[in-house]
GROMACS .gro file of C-alpha atoms in nm:
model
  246
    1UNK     CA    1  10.443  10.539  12.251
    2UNK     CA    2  10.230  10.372  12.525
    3UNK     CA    3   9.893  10.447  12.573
    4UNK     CA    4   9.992  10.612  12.923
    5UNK     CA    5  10.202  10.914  12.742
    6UNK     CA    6  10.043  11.222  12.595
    7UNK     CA    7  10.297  11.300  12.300
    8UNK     CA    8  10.447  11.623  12.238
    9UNK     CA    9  10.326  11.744  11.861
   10UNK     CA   10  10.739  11.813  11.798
   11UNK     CA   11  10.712  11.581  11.493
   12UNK     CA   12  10.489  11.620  11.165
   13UNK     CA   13  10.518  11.284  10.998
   14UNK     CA   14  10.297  11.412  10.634
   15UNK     CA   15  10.398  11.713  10.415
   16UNK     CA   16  10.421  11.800  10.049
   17UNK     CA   17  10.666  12.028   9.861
   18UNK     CA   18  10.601  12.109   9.512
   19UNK     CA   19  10.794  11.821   9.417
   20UNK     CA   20  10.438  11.652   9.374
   21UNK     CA   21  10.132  11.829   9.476
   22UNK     CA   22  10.286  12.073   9.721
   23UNK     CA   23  10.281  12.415   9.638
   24UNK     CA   24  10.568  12.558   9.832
   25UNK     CA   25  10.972  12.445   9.750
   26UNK     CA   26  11.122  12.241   9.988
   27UNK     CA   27  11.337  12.461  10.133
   28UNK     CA   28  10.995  12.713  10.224
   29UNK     CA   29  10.869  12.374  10.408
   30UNK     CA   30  11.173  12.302  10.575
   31UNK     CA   31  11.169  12.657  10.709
   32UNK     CA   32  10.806  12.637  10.872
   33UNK     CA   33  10.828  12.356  10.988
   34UNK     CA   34  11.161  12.486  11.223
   35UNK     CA   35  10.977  12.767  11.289
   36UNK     CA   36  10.668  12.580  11.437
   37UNK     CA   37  10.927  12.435  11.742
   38UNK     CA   38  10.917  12.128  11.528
   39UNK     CA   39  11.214  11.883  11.609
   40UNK     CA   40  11.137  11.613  11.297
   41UNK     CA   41  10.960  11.632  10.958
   42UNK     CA   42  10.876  11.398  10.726
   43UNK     CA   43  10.846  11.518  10.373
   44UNK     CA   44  10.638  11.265  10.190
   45UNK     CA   45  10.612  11.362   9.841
   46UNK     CA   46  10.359  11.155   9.626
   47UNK     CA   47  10.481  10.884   9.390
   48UNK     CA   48  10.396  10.598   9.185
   49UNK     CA   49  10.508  10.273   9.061
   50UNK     CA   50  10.633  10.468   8.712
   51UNK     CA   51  10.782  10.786   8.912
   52UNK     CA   52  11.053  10.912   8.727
   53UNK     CA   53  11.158  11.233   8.964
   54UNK     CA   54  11.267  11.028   9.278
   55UNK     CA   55  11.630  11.044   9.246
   56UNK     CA   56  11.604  11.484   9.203
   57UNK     CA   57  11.381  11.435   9.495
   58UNK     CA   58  11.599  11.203   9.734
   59UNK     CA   59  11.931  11.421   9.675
   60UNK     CA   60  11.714  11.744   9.704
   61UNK     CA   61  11.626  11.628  10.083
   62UNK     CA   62  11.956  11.538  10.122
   63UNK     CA   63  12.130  11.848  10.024
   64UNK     CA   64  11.851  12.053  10.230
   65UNK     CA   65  11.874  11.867  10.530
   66UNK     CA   66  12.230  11.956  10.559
   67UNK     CA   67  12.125  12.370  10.677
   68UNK     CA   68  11.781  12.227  10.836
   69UNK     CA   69  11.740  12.314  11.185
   70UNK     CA   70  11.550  11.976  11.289
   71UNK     CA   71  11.520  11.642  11.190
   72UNK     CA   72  11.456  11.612  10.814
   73UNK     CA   73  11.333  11.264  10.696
   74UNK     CA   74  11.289  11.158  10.334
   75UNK     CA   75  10.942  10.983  10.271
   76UNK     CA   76  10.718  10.929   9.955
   77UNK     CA   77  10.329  10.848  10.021
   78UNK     CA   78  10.221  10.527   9.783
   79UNK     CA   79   9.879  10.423   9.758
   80UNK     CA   80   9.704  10.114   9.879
   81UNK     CA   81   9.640   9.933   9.476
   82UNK     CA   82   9.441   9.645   9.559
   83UNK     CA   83   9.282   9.381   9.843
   84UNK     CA   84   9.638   9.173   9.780
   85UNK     CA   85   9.820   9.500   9.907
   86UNK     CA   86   9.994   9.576   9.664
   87UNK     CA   87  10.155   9.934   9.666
   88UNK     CA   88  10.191  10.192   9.370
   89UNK     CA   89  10.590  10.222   9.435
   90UNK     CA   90  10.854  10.265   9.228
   91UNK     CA   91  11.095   9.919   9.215
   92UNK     CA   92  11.393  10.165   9.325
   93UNK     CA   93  11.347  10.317   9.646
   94UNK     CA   94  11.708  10.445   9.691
   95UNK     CA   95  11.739  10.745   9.962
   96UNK     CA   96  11.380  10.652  10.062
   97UNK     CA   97  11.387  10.643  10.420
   98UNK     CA   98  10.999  10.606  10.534
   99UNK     CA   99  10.638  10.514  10.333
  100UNK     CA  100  10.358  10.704  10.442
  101UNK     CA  101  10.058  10.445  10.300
  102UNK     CA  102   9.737  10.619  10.214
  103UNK     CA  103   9.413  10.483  10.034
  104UNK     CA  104   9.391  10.773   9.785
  105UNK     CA  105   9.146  10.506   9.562
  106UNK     CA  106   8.911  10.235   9.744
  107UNK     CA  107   9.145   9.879   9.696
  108UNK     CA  108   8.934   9.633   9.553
  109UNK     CA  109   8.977   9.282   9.439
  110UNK     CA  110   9.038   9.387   9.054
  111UNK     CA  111   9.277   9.733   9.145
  112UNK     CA  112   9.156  10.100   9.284
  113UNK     CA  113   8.840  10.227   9.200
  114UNK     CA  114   8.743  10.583   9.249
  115UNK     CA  115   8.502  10.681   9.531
  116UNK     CA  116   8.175  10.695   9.268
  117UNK     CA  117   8.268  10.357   9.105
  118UNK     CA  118   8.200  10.240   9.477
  119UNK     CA  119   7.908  10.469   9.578
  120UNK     CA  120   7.754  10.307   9.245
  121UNK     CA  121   7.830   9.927   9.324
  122UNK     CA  122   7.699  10.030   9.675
  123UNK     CA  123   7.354  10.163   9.474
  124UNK     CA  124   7.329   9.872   9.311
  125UNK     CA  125   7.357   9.654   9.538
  126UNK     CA  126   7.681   9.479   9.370
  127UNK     CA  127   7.864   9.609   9.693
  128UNK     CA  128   7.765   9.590  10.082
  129UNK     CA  129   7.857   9.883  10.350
  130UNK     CA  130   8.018   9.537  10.548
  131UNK     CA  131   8.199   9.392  10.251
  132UNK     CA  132   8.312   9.708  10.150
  133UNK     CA  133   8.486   9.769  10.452
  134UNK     CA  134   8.620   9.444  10.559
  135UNK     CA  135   8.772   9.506  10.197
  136UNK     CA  136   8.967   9.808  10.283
  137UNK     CA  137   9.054   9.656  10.614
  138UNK     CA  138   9.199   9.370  10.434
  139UNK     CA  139   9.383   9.563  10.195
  140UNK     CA  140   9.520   9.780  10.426
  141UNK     CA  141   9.666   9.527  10.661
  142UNK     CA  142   9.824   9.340  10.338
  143UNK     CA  143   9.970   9.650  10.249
  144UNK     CA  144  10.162   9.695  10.600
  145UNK     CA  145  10.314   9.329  10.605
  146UNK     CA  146  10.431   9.422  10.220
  147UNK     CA  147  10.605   9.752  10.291
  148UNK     CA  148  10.905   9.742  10.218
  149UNK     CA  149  11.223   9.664  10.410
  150UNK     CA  150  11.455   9.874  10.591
  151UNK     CA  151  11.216  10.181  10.579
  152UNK     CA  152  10.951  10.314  10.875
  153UNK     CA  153  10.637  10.399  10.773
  154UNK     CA  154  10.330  10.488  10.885
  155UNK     CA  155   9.913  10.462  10.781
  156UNK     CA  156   9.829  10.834  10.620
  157UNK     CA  157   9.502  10.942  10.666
  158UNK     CA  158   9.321  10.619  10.729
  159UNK     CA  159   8.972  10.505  10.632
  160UNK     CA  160   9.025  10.902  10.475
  161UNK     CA  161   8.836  10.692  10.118
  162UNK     CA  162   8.500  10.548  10.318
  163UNK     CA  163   8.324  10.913  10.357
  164UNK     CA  164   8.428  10.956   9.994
  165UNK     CA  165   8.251  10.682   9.936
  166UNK     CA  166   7.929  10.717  10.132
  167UNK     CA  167   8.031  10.499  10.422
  168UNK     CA  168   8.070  10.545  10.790
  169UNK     CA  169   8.395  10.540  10.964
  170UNK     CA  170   8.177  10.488  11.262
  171UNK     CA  171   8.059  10.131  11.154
  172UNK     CA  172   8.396   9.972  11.184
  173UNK     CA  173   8.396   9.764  11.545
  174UNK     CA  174   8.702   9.726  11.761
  175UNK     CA  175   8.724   9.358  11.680
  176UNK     CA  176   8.752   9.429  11.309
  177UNK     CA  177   9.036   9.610  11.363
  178UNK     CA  178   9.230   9.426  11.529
  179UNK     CA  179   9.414   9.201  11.236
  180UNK     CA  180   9.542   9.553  11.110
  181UNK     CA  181   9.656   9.652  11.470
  182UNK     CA  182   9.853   9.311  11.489
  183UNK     CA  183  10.034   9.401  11.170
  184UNK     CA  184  10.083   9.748  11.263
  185UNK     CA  185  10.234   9.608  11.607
  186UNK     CA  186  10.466   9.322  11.430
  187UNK     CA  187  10.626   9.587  11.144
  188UNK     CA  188  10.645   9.888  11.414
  189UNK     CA  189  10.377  10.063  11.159
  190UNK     CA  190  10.254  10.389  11.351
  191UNK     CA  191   9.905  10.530  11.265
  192UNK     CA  192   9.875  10.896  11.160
  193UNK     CA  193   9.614  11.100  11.325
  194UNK     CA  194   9.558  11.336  10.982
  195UNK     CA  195   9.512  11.743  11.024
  196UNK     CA  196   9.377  11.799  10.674
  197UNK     CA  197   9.103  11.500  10.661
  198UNK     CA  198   9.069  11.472  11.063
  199UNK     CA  199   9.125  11.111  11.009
  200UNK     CA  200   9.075  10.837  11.201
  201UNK     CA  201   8.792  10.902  11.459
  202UNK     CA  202   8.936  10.947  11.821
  203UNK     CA  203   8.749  10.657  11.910
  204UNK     CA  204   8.895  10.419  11.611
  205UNK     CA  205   9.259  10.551  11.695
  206UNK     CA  206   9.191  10.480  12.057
  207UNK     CA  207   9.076  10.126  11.985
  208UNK     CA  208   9.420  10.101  11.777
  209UNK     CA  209   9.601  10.259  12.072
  210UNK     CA  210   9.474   9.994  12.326
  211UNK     CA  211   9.586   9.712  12.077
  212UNK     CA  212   9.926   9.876  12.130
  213UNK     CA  213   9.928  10.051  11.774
  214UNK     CA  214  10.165  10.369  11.838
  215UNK     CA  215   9.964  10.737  11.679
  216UNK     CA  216  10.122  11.013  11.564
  217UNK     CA  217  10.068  11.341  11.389
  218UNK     CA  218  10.071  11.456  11.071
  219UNK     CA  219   9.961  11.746  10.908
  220UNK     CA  220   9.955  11.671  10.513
  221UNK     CA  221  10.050  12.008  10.469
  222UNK     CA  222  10.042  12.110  10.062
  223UNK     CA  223  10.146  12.430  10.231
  224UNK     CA  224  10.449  12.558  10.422
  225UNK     CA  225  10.202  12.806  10.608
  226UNK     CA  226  10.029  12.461  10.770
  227UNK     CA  227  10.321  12.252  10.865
  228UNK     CA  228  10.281  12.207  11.222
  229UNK     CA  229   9.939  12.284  11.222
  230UNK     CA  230   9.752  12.051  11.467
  231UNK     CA  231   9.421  12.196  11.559
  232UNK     CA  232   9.244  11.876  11.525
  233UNK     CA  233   9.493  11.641  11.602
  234UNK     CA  234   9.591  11.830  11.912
  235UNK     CA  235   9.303  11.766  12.004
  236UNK     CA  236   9.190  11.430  11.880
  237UNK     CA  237   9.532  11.273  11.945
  238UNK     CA  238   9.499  11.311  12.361
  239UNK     CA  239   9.158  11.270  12.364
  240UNK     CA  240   9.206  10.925  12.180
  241UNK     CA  241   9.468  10.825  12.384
  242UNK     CA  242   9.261  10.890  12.722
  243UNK     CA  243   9.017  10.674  12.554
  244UNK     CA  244   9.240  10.394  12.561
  245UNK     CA  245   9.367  10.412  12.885
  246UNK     CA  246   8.969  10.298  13.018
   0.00000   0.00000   0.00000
């Protein structure tokens, strides 16, 4: 997507069946999203490194795709472990087709740390607002060149951990982004404009957008009643893009 196209919402690139957190079968996802004029979904079930359901869930998407009236596309969302970007997947990813990478936990140096762990080092002192972010950033972009082959992905919900955390989206500059929009660029890594956590700012995904990072939507529906649903991102997603074009 260039910068100069305003995209159709026909694609939802984050949902959740009750295969992890979801609370609605597969099939009851599959369904809304047809009926919301969608043309692809991605269902991106949660796993980690020591998932043991990912072969029910592969050939489940598999066998449901079959009767689906759109685009079905099997995805898992893995979390961001550490500043070496490492990522909590399983060795096997067989049937995996896409990794939708999210920083559920803040990636440190020593592995993820829950959002009070770092409002406390930030407290104390034993953490800055700048290192703390540069951090992320760094993990982040590690993670995207260590994706793994053969599979698209895209960034779920990012920066979604830094309000968690007591820190402003807002104080990330354009030039600090721009290592993680060259790694986006080189793996062909699109960045999710997020429904549920109205994540990232218009004007961060517009600063992505004019490094040539392609957006997208997602709604990380745990519901089949919100797949499709872009309020915010309808929104955001145009309003970030005109951004860009300046």
């Amino acid at each position: 997507m260039t910068t100069g196209q305003l995209p159709a919402l026909t694609a939802d690139l984050h949902t959740h069946t009750d295969f992890s957190d979801g609370r609605d079968p597969l099939e009851a996802v599959l369904a809304a999203a047809g009926a919301a004029g969608l043309r692809t979904v991605v269902v991106a079930d949660h796993v980690r490194a020591d998932s043991v359901h990912l072969p029910a869930y592969t050939a489940a998407v598999r066998a449901a795709r079959a009767a689906a009236p759109l685009r079905v596309v099997c995805g898992v969302e893995a979390k961001i472990l550490d500043t070496a970007g490492r990522i909590d997947l399983p060795d096997d990813l067989t049937g995996v087709e896409h990794v939708a990478l999210a920083d559920h936990r803040f990636p440190l140096p020593d592995g993820p740390a829950h959002p009070e762990q770092v409002r406390e080092r930030l407290a104390t002192g034993a953490l800055t607002p700048a290192r703390a972010r540069r951090l992320l950033l760094t993990a982040t972009t590690r993670a995207v060149t260590r994706l793994p082959a053969g599979r698209t992905a895209h960034l779920a919900h990012l920066f979604s951990v830094l309000p968690k955390c007591g820190l402003a989206e807002a104080d990330l500059e354009a030039a600090e982004l721009a290592p993680l929009a060259r790694a986006c660029r080189a793996r062909g890594v699109a960045v999710e404009l997020n429904e549920k956590w109205r994540c990232p700012s218009p004007r961060t995904a517009a600063a992505l957008a004019a490094a040539g990072v392609r957006l997208a939507a997602g709604s990380d529906a745990h519901r089949a009643a919100d797949v499709g649903d872009f309020d915010w991102v309808g929104r955001a997603l145009p309003t970030a893009l005109a951004e860009a074009r300046r």
